[in-house]
mmCIF file of C-alpha atoms and ligand atoms in Angstrom:
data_model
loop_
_atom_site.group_PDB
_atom_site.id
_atom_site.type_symbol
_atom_site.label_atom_id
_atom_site.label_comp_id
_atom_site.label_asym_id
_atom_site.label_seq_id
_atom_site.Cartn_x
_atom_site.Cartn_y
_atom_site.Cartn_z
ATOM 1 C CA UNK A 1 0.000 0.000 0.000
ATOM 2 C CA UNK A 2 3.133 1.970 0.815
ATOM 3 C CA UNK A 3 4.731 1.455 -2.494
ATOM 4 C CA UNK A 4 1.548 2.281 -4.432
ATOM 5 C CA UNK A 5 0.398 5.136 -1.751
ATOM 6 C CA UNK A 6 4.606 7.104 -2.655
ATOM 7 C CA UNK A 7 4.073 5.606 -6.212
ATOM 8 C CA UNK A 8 0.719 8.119 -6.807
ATOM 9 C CA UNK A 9 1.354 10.493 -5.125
ATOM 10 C CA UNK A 10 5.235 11.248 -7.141
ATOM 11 C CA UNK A 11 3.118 10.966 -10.587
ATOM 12 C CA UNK A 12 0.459 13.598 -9.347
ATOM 13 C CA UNK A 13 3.118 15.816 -8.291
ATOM 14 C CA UNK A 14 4.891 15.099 -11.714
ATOM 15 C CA UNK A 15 1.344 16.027 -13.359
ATOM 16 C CA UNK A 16 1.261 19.108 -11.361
ATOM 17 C CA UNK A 17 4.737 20.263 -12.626
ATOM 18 C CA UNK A 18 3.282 19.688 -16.117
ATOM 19 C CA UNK A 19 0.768 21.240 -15.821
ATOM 20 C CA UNK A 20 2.284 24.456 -14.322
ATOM 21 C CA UNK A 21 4.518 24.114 -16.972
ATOM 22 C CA UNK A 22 1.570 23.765 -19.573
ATOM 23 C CA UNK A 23 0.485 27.259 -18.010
ATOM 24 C CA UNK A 24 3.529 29.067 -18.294
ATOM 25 C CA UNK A 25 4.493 28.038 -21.467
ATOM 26 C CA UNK A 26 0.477 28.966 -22.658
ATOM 27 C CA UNK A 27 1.416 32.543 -20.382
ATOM 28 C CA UNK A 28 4.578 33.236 -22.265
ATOM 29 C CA UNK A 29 3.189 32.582 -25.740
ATOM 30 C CA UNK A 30 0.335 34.797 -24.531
ATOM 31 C CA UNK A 31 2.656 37.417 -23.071
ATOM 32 C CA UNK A 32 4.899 37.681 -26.742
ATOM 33 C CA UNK A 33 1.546 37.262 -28.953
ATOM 34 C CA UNK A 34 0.125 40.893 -26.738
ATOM 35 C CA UNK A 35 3.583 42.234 -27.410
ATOM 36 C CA UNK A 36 3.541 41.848 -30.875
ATOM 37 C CA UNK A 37 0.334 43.009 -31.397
ATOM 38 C CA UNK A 38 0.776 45.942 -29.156
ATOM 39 C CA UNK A 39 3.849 46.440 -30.793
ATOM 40 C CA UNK A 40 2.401 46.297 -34.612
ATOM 41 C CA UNK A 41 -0.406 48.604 -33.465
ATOM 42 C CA UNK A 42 2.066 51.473 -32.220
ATOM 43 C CA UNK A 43 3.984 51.209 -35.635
ATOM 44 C CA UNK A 44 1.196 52.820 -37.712
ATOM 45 C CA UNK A 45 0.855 55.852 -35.313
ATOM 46 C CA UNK A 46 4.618 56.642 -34.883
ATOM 47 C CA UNK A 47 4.982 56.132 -38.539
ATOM 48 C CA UNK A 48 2.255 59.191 -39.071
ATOM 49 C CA UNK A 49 4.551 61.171 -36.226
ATOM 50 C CA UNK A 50 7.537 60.781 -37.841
ATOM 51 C CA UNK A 51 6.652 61.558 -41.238
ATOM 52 C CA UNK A 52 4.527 65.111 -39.436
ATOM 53 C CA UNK A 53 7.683 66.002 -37.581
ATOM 54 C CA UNK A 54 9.733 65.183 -40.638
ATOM 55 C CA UNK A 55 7.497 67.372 -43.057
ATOM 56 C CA UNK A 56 7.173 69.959 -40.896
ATOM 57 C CA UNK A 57 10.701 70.289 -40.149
ATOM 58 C CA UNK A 58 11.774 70.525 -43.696
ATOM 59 C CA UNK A 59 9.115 73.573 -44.338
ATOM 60 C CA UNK A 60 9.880 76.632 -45.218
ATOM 61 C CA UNK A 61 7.302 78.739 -42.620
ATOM 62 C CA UNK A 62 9.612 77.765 -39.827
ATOM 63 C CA UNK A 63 11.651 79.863 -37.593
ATOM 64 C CA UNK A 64 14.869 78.900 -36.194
ATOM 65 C CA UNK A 65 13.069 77.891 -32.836
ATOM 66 C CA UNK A 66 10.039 75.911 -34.187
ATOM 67 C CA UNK A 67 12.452 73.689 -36.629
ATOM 68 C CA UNK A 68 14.805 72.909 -33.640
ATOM 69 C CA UNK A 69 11.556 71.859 -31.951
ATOM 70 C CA UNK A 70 10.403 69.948 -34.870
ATOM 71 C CA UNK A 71 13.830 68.672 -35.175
ATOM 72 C CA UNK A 72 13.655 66.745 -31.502
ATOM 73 C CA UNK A 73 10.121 66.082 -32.380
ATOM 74 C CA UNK A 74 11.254 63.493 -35.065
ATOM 75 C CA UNK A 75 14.177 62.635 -33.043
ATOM 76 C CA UNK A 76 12.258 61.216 -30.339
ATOM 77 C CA UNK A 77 9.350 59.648 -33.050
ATOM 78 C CA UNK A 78 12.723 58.327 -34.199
ATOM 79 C CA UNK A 79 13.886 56.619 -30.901
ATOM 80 C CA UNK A 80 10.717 55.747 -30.251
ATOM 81 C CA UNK A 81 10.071 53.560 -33.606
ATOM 82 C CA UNK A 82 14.041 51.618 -33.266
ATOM 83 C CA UNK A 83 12.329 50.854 -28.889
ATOM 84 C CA UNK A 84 8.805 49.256 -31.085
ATOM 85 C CA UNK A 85 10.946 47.653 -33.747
ATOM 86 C CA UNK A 86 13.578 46.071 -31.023
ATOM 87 C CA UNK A 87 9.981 44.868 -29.002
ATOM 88 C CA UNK A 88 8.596 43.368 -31.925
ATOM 89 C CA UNK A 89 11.752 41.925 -32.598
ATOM 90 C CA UNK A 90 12.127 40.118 -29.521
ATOM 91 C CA UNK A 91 8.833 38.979 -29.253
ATOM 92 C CA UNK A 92 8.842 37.283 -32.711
ATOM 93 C CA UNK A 93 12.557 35.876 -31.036
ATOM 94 C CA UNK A 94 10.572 34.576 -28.155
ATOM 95 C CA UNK A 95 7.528 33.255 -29.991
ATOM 96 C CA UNK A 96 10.103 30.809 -31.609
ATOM 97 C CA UNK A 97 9.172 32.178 -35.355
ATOM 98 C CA UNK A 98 12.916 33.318 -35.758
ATOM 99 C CA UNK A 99 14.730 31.918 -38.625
ATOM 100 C CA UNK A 100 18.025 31.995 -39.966
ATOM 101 C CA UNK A 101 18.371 31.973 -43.580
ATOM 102 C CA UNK A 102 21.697 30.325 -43.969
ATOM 103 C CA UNK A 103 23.683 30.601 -47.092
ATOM 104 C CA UNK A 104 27.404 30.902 -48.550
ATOM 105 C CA UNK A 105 28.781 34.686 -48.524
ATOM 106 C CA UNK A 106 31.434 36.931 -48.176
ATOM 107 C CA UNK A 107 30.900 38.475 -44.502
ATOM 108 C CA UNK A 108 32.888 41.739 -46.090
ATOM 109 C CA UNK A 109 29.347 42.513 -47.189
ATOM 110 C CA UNK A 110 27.810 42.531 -43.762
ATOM 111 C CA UNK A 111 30.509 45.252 -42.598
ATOM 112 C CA UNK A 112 29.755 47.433 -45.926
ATOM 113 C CA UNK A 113 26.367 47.370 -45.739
ATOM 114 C CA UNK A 114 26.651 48.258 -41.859
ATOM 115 C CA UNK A 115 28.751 51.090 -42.122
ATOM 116 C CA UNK A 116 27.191 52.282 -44.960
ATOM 117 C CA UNK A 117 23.518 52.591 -43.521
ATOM 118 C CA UNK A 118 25.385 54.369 -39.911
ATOM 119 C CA UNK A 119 28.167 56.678 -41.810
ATOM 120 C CA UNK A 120 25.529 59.368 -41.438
ATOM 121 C CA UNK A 121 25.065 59.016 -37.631
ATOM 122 C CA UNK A 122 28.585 59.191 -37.618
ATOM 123 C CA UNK A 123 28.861 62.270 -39.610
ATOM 124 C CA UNK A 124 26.104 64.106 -37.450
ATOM 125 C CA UNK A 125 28.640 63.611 -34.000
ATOM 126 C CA UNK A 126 31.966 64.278 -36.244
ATOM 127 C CA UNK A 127 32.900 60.789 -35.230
ATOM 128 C CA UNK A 128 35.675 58.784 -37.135
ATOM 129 C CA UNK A 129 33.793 55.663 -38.862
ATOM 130 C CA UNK A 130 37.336 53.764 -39.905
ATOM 131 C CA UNK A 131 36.360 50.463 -42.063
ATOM 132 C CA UNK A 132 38.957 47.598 -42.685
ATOM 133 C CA UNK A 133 38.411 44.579 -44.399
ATOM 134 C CA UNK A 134 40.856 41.995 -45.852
ATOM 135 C CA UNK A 135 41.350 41.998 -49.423
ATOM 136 C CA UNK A 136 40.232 38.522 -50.265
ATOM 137 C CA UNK A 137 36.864 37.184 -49.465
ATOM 138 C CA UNK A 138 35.983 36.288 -46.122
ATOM 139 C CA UNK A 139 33.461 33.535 -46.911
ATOM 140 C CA UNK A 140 31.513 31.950 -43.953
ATOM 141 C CA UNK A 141 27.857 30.542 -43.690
ATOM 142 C CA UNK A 142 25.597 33.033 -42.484
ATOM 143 C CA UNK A 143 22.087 34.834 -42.991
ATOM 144 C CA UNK A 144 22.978 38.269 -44.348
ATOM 145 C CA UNK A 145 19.910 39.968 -42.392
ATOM 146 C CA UNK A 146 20.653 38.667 -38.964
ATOM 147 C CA UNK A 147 24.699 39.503 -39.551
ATOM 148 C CA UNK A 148 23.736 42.889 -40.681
ATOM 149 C CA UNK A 149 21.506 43.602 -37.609
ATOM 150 C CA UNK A 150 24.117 42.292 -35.497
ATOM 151 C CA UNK A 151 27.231 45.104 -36.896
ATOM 152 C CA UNK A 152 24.442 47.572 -37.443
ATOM 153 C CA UNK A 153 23.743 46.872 -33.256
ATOM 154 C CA UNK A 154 27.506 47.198 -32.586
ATOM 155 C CA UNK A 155 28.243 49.992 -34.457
ATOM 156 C CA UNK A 156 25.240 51.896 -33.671
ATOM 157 C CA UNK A 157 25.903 51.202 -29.998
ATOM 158 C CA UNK A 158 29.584 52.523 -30.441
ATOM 159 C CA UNK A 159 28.081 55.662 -32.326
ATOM 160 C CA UNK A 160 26.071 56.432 -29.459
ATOM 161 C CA UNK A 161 27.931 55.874 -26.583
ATOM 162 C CA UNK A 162 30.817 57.839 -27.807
ATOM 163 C CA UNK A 163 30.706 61.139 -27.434
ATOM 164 C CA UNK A 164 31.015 63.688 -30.107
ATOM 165 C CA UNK A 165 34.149 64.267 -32.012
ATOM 166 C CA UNK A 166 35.622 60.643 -30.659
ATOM 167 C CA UNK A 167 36.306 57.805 -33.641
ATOM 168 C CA UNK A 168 35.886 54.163 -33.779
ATOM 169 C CA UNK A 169 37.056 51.267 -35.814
ATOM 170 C CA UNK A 170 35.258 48.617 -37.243
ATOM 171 C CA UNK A 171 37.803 46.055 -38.091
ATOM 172 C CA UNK A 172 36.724 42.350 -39.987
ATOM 173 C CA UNK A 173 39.407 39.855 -39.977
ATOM 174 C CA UNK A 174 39.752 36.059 -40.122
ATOM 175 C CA UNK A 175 41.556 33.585 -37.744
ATOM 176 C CA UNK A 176 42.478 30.186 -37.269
ATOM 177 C CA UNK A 177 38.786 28.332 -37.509
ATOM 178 C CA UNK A 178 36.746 32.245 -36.967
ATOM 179 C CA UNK A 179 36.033 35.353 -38.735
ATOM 180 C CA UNK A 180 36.366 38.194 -36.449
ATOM 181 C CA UNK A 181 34.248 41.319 -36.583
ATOM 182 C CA UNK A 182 35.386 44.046 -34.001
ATOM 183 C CA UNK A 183 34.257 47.529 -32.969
ATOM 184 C CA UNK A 184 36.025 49.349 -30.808
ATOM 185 C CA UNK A 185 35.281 52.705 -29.596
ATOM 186 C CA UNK A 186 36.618 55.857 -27.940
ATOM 187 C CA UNK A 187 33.345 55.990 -25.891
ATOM 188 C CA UNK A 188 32.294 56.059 -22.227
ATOM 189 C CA UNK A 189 32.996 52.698 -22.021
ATOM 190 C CA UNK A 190 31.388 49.484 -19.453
ATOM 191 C CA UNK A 191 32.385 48.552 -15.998
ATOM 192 C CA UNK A 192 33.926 45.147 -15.552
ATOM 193 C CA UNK A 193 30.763 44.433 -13.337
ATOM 194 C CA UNK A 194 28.234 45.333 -15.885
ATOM 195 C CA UNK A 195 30.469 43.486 -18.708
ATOM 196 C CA UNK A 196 28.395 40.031 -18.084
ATOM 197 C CA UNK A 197 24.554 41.822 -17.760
ATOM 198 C CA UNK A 198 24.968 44.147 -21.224
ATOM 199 C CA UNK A 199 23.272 41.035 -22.577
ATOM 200 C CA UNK A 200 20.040 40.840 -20.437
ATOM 201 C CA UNK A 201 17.238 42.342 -22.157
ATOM 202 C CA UNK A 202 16.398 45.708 -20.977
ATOM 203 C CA UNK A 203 20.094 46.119 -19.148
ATOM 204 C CA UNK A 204 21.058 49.666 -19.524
ATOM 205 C CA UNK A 205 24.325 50.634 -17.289
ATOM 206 C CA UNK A 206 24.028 54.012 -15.329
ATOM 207 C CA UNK A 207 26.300 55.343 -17.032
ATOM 208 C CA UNK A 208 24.953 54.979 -20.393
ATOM 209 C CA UNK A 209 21.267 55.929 -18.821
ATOM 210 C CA UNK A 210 22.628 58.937 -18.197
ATOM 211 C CA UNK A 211 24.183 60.055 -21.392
ATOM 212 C CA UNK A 212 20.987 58.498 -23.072
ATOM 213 C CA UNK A 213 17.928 58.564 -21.151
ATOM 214 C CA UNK A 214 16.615 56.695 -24.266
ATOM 215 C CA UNK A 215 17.051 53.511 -25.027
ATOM 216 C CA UNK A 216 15.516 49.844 -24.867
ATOM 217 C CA UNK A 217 18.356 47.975 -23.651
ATOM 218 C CA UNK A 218 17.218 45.155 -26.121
ATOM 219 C CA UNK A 219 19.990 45.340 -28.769
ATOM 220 C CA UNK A 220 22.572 42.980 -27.254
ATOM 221 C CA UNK A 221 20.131 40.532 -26.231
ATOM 222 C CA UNK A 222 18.837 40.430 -29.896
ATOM 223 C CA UNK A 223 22.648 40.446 -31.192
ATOM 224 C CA UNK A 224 23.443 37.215 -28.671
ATOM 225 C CA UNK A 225 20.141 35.640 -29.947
ATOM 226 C CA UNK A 226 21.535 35.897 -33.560
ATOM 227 C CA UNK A 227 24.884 35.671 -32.878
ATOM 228 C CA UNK A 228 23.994 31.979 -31.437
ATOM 229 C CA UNK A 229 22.094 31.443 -34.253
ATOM 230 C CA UNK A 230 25.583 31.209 -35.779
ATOM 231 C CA UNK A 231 27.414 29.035 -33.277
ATOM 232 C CA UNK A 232 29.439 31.949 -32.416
ATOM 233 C CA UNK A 233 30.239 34.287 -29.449
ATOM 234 C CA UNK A 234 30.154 37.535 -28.785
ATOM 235 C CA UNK A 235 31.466 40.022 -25.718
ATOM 236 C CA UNK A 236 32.332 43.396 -24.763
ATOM 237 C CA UNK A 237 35.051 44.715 -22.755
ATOM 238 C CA UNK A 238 36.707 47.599 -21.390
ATOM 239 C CA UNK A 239 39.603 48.658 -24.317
ATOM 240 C CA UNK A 240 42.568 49.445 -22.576
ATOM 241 C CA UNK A 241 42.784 53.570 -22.929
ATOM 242 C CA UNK A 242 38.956 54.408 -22.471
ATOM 243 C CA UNK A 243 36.183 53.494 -24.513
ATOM 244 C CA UNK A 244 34.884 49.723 -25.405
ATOM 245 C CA UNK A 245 35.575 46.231 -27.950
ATOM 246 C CA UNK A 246 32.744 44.823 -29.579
ATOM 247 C CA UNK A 247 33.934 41.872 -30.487
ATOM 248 C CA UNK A 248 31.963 38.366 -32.465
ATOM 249 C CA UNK A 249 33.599 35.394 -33.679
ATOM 250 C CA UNK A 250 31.876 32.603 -35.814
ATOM 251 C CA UNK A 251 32.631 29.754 -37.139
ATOM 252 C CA UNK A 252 34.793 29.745 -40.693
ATOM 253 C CA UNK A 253 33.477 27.403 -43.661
ATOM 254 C CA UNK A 254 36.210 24.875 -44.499
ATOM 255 C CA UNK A 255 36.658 23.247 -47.552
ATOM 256 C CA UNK A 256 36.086 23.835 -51.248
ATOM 257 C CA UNK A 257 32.272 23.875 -51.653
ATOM 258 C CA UNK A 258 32.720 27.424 -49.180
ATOM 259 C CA UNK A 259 34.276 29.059 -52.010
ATOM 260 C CA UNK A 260 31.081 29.881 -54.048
ATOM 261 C CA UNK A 261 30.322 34.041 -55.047
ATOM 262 C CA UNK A 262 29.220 36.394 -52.235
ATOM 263 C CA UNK A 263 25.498 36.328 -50.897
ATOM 264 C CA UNK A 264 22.683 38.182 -52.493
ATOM 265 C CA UNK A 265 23.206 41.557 -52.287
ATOM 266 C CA UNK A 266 21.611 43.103 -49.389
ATOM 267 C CA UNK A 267 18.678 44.946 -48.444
ATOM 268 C CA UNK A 268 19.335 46.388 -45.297
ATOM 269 C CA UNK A 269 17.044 45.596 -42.048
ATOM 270 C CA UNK A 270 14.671 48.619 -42.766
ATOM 271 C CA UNK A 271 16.892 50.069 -39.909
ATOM 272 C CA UNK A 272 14.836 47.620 -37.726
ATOM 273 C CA UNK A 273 16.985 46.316 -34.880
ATOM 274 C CA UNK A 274 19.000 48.927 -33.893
ATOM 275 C CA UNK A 275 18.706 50.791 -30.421
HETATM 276 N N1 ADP B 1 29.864 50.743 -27.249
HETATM 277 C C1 ADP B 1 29.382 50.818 -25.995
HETATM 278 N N2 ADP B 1 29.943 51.639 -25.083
HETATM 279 C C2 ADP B 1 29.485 51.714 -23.814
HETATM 280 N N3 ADP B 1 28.434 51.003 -23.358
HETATM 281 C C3 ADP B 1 27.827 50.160 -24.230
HETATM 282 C C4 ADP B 1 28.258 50.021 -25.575
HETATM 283 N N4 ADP B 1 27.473 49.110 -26.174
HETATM 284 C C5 ADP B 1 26.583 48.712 -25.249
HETATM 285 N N5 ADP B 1 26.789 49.327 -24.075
HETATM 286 C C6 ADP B 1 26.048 49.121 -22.825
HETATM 287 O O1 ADP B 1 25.189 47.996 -22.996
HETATM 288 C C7 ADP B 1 23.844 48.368 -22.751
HETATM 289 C C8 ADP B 1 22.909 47.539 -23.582
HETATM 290 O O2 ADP B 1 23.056 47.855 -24.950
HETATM 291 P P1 ADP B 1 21.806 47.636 -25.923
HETATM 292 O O3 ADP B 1 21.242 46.310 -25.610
HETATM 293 O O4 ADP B 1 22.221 47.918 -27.315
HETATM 294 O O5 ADP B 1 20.735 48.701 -25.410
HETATM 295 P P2 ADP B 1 20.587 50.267 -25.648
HETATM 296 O O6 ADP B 1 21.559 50.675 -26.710
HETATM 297 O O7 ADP B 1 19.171 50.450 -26.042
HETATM 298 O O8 ADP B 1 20.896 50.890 -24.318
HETATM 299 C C9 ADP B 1 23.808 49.853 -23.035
HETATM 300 O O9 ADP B 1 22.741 50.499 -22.396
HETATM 301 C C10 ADP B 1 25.151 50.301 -22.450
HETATM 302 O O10 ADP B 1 25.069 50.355 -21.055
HETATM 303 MG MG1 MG B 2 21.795 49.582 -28.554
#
């Protein structure tokens, strides 16, 4: 009676984990389904804001003081659409509906299109955007989309945590069995204790809360999702003068069937993705 009494009693408490686990997993799928939805819903809106602020600020019946305030009006519309874009982005991450479109390319793509899309940005703080790439090929497996978002992230980060006039590097190189993509900047830089949290979502340090109130705090969590997606790692670290390395490995292709032209040429992320 013993044996039988411990015997049910251990499969209804398994069946009560289950089901608790039922619930969550039903909560969480609920939880990222309201986020995307909420998420979609605020795009339209913001859309309308940023094209009003963007109109307006371009007219010619403005004075000095109402374009400035026009100016930060799209600004923030701005900020506000790359916070609903990261949202969405993680939600779709979380619903499990993330895919990697893997194919054969040359990753020196990735770093042009990157740069290219944030040269502006860079521009707008006199910042120093220096680019180098190897001369031959650096041909890896990869989806071109995810690997952009992933420099775009980097650099954008290094864009705005720098402060004006500073200059950063964005350096691709290949190693051993990795391709290397590296950022470093002249910026404010991370604290050795914050170095392992920059990757929880919605981690912002103090420091860079301060320089930017804005922000979601999303972009390295989406970077590690996709940077996984790759069998590959990524980290940050103080560099040695001031100012912070960026730095994600992945995996090199080996062998001769790697050596096959460079990946379609790419549309960039509709500047979704970066924070
Ligand atoms: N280049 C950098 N220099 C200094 N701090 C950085 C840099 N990149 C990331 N961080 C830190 O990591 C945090 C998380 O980055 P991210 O997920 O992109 O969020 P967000 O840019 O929205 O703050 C930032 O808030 C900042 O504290
Ligand atoms: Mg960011």
């Amino acid at each position: 009676v013993l044996i039988i009494g411990v015997f049910l009693l251990g499969s209804v408490t398994k069946e009560v984990r289950i089901q608790k686990e039922l619930a969550k997993l039903t909560l969480d799928k609920a939880k990222s389904e309201f986020v995307t939805i909420a998420a979609h819903q605020l795009r339209t809106p913001l859309s309308a804001v940023r094209w009003s602020f963007g109109l307006l600020r371009t007219g010619s019946s403005l004075d000095n003081n109402d374009r400035d305030i026009a100016s930060k009006g799209a600004q923030a519309a701005d900020n506000m659409m790359y916070i609903v874009n990261d949202l969405l982005n993680v939600a779709r991450m979380e619903h499990g509906t993330i895919q990697f479109d893997m194919a054969d390319g040359d990753l020196r793509d990735v770093v042009r299109i990157a740069t290219d899309v944030l040269n502006e940005a860079a521009k707008k703080k006199s910042i120093s955007l220096r680019v180098s790439v190897p001369d031959t090929p650096v041909m890896t497996r990869f989806d071109q989309d995810k690997m952009v978002m992933v420099a775009e992230n980097l650099v954008d980060n290094a864009i705005k945590y720098t402060p004006q006039g500073g200059s950063i590097a964005v350096e691709l190189s290949t190693g051993e069995a990795t391709a290397r993509l590296r950022v470093t900047d002249t910026g404010i830089g991370i604290s050795r204790g914050d170095s392992a949290r920059l990757f929880e979502r919605f981690f912002r340090s103090d420091r860079a809360k301060r320089m930017l109130p804005d922000g979601s705090g999303l972009g390295l969590y989406i970077v590690k999702t996709m940077v996984d997606g790759h069998k590959g790692t990524v980290r940050l670290e103080p560099a040695p003068q001031s100012g912070t390395i960026a730095t994600v490995e992945i995996p090199l292709v080996h062998g001769p069937s790697s050596v096959s032209g460079t990946a379609v040429s790419g549309s960039s992320p509709q500047g979704i993705l970066r924070t």
